[in-house]
Amino acid sequence: MKYSSAFYYAVATISVATALPSVSRARQAGCSSPEIRKSWNDANDAERGAYLDAAVCLTTKPSRLGHTGTTIHDDFAWVHNKLFRDIHGVAAFLPWHRLFVQAYEAALRTECGYPGSAMYWDWVRDSAAPSLASVWDPVTGFGGNGSSTDGSFCVRDGPFANLQLAYWNNDTTPHCLKRQWLDVQGPTPEMLGIAYSQAIVTDVFTNTDFLSFHGSLESRPHAAVHAGISGYNGDMGPATSPNDPIFFLHHTQVDRLWWLWQQESETRVYDYAGNVDPDYLGDLDATLDDTLELLGLGPDRTVREMMDAGSSDLCYGY
Ligand SMILES: [Cu+2]
């Protein structure tokens, strides 16, 4: 892959920002050895294999919510869809998805014996040629694009080939896992990569308060990654987007970007502001005491409990 040296430089700048040990150490009293979540690109084949085995395993375990004929994997899509308006275009977007990723990580471990941590797809690194990213490898990754030759857009390779899913938005609609990458045949940039490049993320990071930062992160790179993978027919598009197992690597990366932003100053860790209702952006009524629901997928939590990844409760970093 061809990246300019300027691109590498900008990535290195972000990596340096991950260090800032004085801030994190002070906050991590009670969390002496945080688990470090890995980049998929940096994980070895054994680590990737362990993750994929557990993620496949979740697609075979009966629903924890008691929904007949469906799986725990389906439960995640169901809950995300049910809560969709409470968790997007609102202040709770980041803390709720932090909780959701954590619940998925817990399910990988408790249901399927996964020994590792959540992993992330650093799409910034791959934004110049997203279709060539290691996450799509048919053997050591999540499989690639859906099939356009038969018009189904079903994913036909990798560990989730022909995976059967229960839900599509509000409906029970059994279907195969679908991806329709945008502009793969066209001139670069493909898969909307230009919308989640280093330049875009650097621009998102110029926002110094939570209110503007979370809005920019959600509406720009986060949304572009969903759309670039999903296209018009894929599972990453609708409100049931956790149907595609890559959802969790995408949202762990979103969580990591928030974490990196929080690391830049002590006051950012509990900086929280915004609206509760997506239709009332101007109502800055969200508080740290708001409840984040999981509808039975795991325990409900408060926003406050999700703000500091370095708390004894969460105890992880990147
Ligand atoms: Cu979401």
CSV table of N, CA and C in Angstrom, one decimal, residues 207-281:
chain,number,residue,atom,x,y,z
A,207,ASN,N,-11.6,19.7,18.1
A,207,ASN,CA,-12.7,20.0,19.0
A,207,ASN,C,-12.2,19.7,20.4
A,208,THR,N,-12.3,20.8,21.2
A,208,THR,CA,-11.7,20.6,22.6
A,208,THR,C,-12.7,20.4,23.7
A,209,ASP,N,-14.0,20.4,23.3
A,209,ASP,CA,-15.1,20.1,24.3
A,209,ASP,C,-15.8,18.8,23.8
A,210,PHE,N,-16.4,18.1,24.8
A,210,PHE,CA,-17.1,16.8,24.5
A,210,PHE,C,-18.2,17.0,23.5
A,211,LEU,N,-19.0,18.1,23.7
A,211,LEU,CA,-20.2,18.3,22.9
A,211,LEU,C,-19.8,18.4,21.4
A,212,SER,N,-18.8,19.1,21.0
A,212,SER,CA,-18.5,19.2,19.6
A,212,SER,C,-17.7,18.0,19.1
A,213,PHE,N,-16.8,17.5,20.0
A,213,PHE,CA,-16.0,16.3,19.7
A,213,PHE,C,-16.9,15.1,19.3
A,214,HIS,N,-17.9,14.8,20.2
A,214,HIS,CA,-18.6,13.6,20.0
A,214,HIS,C,-19.5,13.7,18.7
A,215,GLY,N,-20.0,14.9,18.5
A,215,GLY,CA,-20.8,15.1,17.3
A,215,GLY,C,-20.0,14.9,16.0
A,216,SER,N,-18.8,15.4,16.0
A,216,SER,CA,-18.0,15.4,14.8
A,216,SER,C,-17.5,13.9,14.6
A,217,LEU,N,-17.1,13.2,15.7
A,217,LEU,CA,-16.7,11.9,15.5
A,217,LEU,C,-17.8,10.9,15.0
A,218,GLU,N,-19.0,11.1,15.6
A,218,GLU,CA,-20.1,10.3,15.2
A,218,GLU,C,-20.5,10.5,13.7
A,219,SER,N,-20.7,11.8,13.4
A,219,SER,CA,-21.3,12.1,12.1
A,219,SER,C,-20.4,12.0,11.0
A,220,ARG,N,-19.1,12.1,11.2
A,220,ARG,CA,-18.1,12.1,10.1
A,220,ARG,C,-17.4,10.7,10.0
A,221,PRO,N,-16.3,10.4,10.6
A,221,PRO,CA,-15.6,9.1,10.3
A,221,PRO,C,-16.5,7.9,10.7
A,222,HIS,N,-17.1,8.0,11.9
A,222,HIS,CA,-17.9,6.8,12.3
A,222,HIS,C,-19.0,6.5,11.3
A,223,ALA,N,-19.7,7.4,10.8
A,223,ALA,CA,-20.8,7.2,9.9
A,223,ALA,C,-20.2,6.7,8.5
A,224,ALA,N,-19.1,7.3,8.1
A,224,ALA,CA,-18.5,6.9,6.8
A,224,ALA,C,-18.1,5.5,6.8
A,225,VAL,N,-17.5,5.0,7.9
A,225,VAL,CA,-17.1,3.6,7.9
A,225,VAL,C,-18.3,2.7,7.8
A,226,HIS,N,-19.4,3.0,8.5
A,226,HIS,CA,-20.6,2.2,8.3
A,226,HIS,C,-21.0,2.1,6.9
A,227,ALA,N,-21.1,3.3,6.3
A,227,ALA,CA,-21.6,3.4,4.9
A,227,ALA,C,-20.7,2.8,3.9
A,228,GLY,N,-19.4,3.0,4.1
A,228,GLY,CA,-18.4,2.4,3.1
A,228,GLY,C,-18.4,0.9,3.1
A,229,ILE,N,-18.7,0.3,4.2
A,229,ILE,CA,-18.7,-1.2,4.3
A,229,ILE,C,-20.1,-1.7,3.8
A,230,SER,N,-21.1,-1.0,4.2
A,230,SER,CA,-22.5,-1.5,3.9
A,230,SER,C,-22.9,-1.3,2.5
A,231,GLY,N,-22.6,-0.1,2.0
A,231,GLY,CA,-23.2,0.3,0.7
A,231,GLY,C,-24.7,0.3,0.9
A,232,TYR,N,-25.4,0.0,-0.2
A,232,TYR,CA,-26.9,0.2,-0.2
A,232,TYR,C,-27.6,-1.0,0.4
A,233,ASN,N,-27.0,-2.1,0.4
A,233,ASN,CA,-27.7,-3.4,0.8
A,233,ASN,C,-27.0,-4.1,2.0
A,234,GLY,N,-26.0,-3.6,2.6
A,234,GLY,CA,-25.2,-4.4,3.5
A,234,GLY,C,-25.8,-4.2,5.0
A,235,ASP,N,-25.3,-5.1,5.8
A,235,ASP,CA,-25.8,-5.2,7.2
A,235,ASP,C,-25.2,-4.0,8.1
A,236,MET,N,-24.1,-3.4,7.7
A,236,MET,CA,-23.5,-2.3,8.5
A,236,MET,C,-24.3,-1.0,8.3
A,237,GLY,N,-25.3,-1.0,7.5
A,237,GLY,CA,-26.1,0.2,7.3
A,237,GLY,C,-27.3,0.4,8.2
A,238,PRO,N,-28.2,-0.6,8.3
A,238,PRO,CA,-29.4,-0.4,9.1
A,238,PRO,C,-29.1,-0.4,10.6
A,239,ALA,N,-30.2,-0.2,11.4
A,239,ALA,CA,-30.0,-0.1,12.9
A,239,ALA,C,-29.6,-1.4,13.5
A,240,THR,N,-29.7,-2.5,12.7
A,240,THR,CA,-29.2,-3.8,13.2
A,240,THR,C,-27.7,-4.0,12.8
A,241,SER,N,-27.0,-3.0,12.7
A,241,SER,CA,-25.6,-3.1,12.2
A,241,SER,C,-24.7,-4.0,13.0
A,242,PRO,N,-24.9,-4.3,14.3
A,242,PRO,CA,-24.1,-5.3,15.0
A,242,PRO,C,-24.2,-6.7,14.4
A,243,ASN,N,-25.1,-6.9,13.4
A,243,ASN,CA,-25.2,-8.1,12.7
A,243,ASN,C,-23.9,-8.5,12.0
A,244,ASP,N,-23.1,-7.4,11.6
A,244,ASP,CA,-21.8,-7.7,11.0
A,244,ASP,C,-20.8,-7.7,12.1
A,245,PRO,N,-20.1,-8.8,12.3
A,245,PRO,CA,-19.1,-8.9,13.4
A,245,PRO,C,-18.0,-7.8,13.3
A,246,ILE,N,-17.8,-7.2,12.1
A,246,ILE,CA,-16.8,-6.1,12.1
A,246,ILE,C,-17.3,-4.9,12.8
A,247,PHE,N,-18.6,-4.8,13.1
A,247,PHE,CA,-19.1,-3.7,13.9
A,247,PHE,C,-18.3,-3.4,15.2
A,248,PHE,N,-18.0,-4.5,15.8
A,248,PHE,CA,-17.3,-4.4,17.2
A,248,PHE,C,-15.9,-3.9,17.0
A,249,LEU,N,-15.2,-4.3,15.9
A,249,LEU,CA,-13.9,-3.7,15.7
A,249,LEU,C,-13.9,-2.2,15.3
A,250,HIS,N,-15.0,-1.9,14.6
A,250,HIS,CA,-15.2,-0.5,14.2
A,250,HIS,C,-15.5,0.3,15.5
A,251,HIS,N,-16.4,-0.2,16.3
A,251,HIS,CA,-16.8,0.6,17.5
A,251,HIS,C,-15.7,0.6,18.6
A,252,THR,N,-14.8,-0.4,18.6
A,252,THR,CA,-13.7,-0.3,19.5
A,252,THR,C,-12.7,0.8,19.1
A,253,GLN,N,-12.6,0.9,17.8
A,253,GLN,CA,-11.8,2.0,17.2
A,253,GLN,C,-12.4,3.4,17.6
A,254,VAL,N,-13.7,3.5,17.4
A,254,VAL,CA,-14.4,4.8,17.8
A,254,VAL,C,-14.1,5.0,19.3
A,255,ASP,N,-14.2,4.0,20.1
A,255,ASP,CA,-13.9,4.1,21.6
A,255,ASP,C,-12.5,4.5,21.8
A,256,ARG,N,-11.6,4.0,21.0
A,256,ARG,CA,-10.2,4.3,21.2
A,256,ARG,C,-9.9,5.8,20.8
A,257,LEU,N,-10.6,6.3,19.8
A,257,LEU,CA,-10.4,7.7,19.5
A,257,LEU,C,-10.9,8.6,20.6
A,258,TRP,N,-12.0,8.2,21.2
A,258,TRP,CA,-12.5,9.0,22.3
A,258,TRP,C,-11.5,8.9,23.5
A,259,TRP,N,-11.0,7.7,23.7
A,259,TRP,CA,-10.0,7.5,24.8
A,259,TRP,C,-8.8,8.4,24.6
A,260,LEU,N,-8.3,8.4,23.3
A,260,LEU,CA,-7.1,9.2,23.0
A,260,LEU,C,-7.4,10.7,23.3
A,261,TRP,N,-8.6,11.1,22.9
A,261,TRP,CA,-9.0,12.5,23.1
A,261,TRP,C,-9.1,12.8,24.6
A,262,GLN,N,-9.6,11.9,25.4
A,262,GLN,CA,-9.7,12.0,26.8
A,262,GLN,C,-8.3,12.1,27.5
A,263,GLN,N,-7.3,11.4,26.9
A,263,GLN,CA,-6.0,11.3,27.5
A,263,GLN,C,-5.3,12.7,27.4
A,264,GLU,N,-5.8,13.5,26.5
A,264,GLU,CA,-5.0,14.8,26.3
A,264,GLU,C,-5.2,15.8,27.4
A,265,SER,N,-6.2,15.6,28.3
A,265,SER,CA,-6.2,16.5,29.5
A,265,SER,C,-7.1,15.8,30.5
A,266,GLU,N,-6.7,16.0,31.8
A,266,GLU,CA,-7.5,15.4,32.9
A,266,GLU,C,-8.9,15.9,32.9
A,267,THR,N,-9.2,17.1,32.5
A,267,THR,CA,-10.6,17.6,32.5
A,267,THR,C,-11.5,17.0,31.5
A,268,ARG,N,-10.9,16.3,30.5
A,268,ARG,CA,-11.7,15.7,29.5
A,268,ARG,C,-12.3,14.4,29.9
A,269,VAL,N,-11.8,13.7,30.9
A,269,VAL,CA,-12.2,12.4,31.3
A,269,VAL,C,-13.7,12.4,31.6
A,270,TYR,N,-14.1,13.3,32.4
A,270,TYR,CA,-15.5,13.4,32.8
A,270,TYR,C,-16.3,14.5,32.1
A,271,ASP,N,-15.7,15.1,31.0
A,271,ASP,CA,-16.4,16.1,30.2
A,271,ASP,C,-17.5,15.4,29.5
A,272,TYR,N,-18.8,15.8,29.7
A,272,TYR,CA,-19.9,15.2,29.1
A,272,TYR,C,-21.0,16.2,29.0
A,273,ALA,N,-21.6,16.3,27.8
A,273,ALA,CA,-22.6,17.3,27.6
A,273,ALA,C,-23.3,17.0,26.3
A,274,GLY,N,-24.6,17.4,26.2
A,274,GLY,CA,-25.3,17.2,25.0
A,274,GLY,C,-26.8,16.9,25.2
A,275,ASN,N,-27.4,16.4,24.2
A,275,ASN,CA,-28.9,16.2,24.2
A,275,ASN,C,-29.2,14.7,24.5
A,276,VAL,N,-30.4,14.5,25.1
A,276,VAL,CA,-30.9,13.1,25.3
A,276,VAL,C,-31.7,12.6,24.2
A,277,ASP,N,-32.5,13.6,23.5
A,277,ASP,CA,-33.4,13.2,22.4
A,277,ASP,C,-32.7,13.7,21.1
A,278,PRO,N,-32.6,12.8,20.1
A,278,PRO,CA,-31.9,13.2,18.9
A,278,PRO,C,-32.7,14.3,18.1
A,279,ASP,N,-34.0,14.5,18.4
A,279,ASP,CA,-34.7,15.5,17.7
A,279,ASP,C,-34.6,16.9,18.3
A,280,TYR,N,-33.9,16.9,19.5
A,280,TYR,CA,-33.8,18.2,20.2
A,280,TYR,C,-32.3,18.4,20.5
A,281,LEU,N,-31.5,18.7,19.4
A,281,LEU,CA,-30.1,18.9,19.6
A,281,LEU,C,-29.7,20.0,20.5
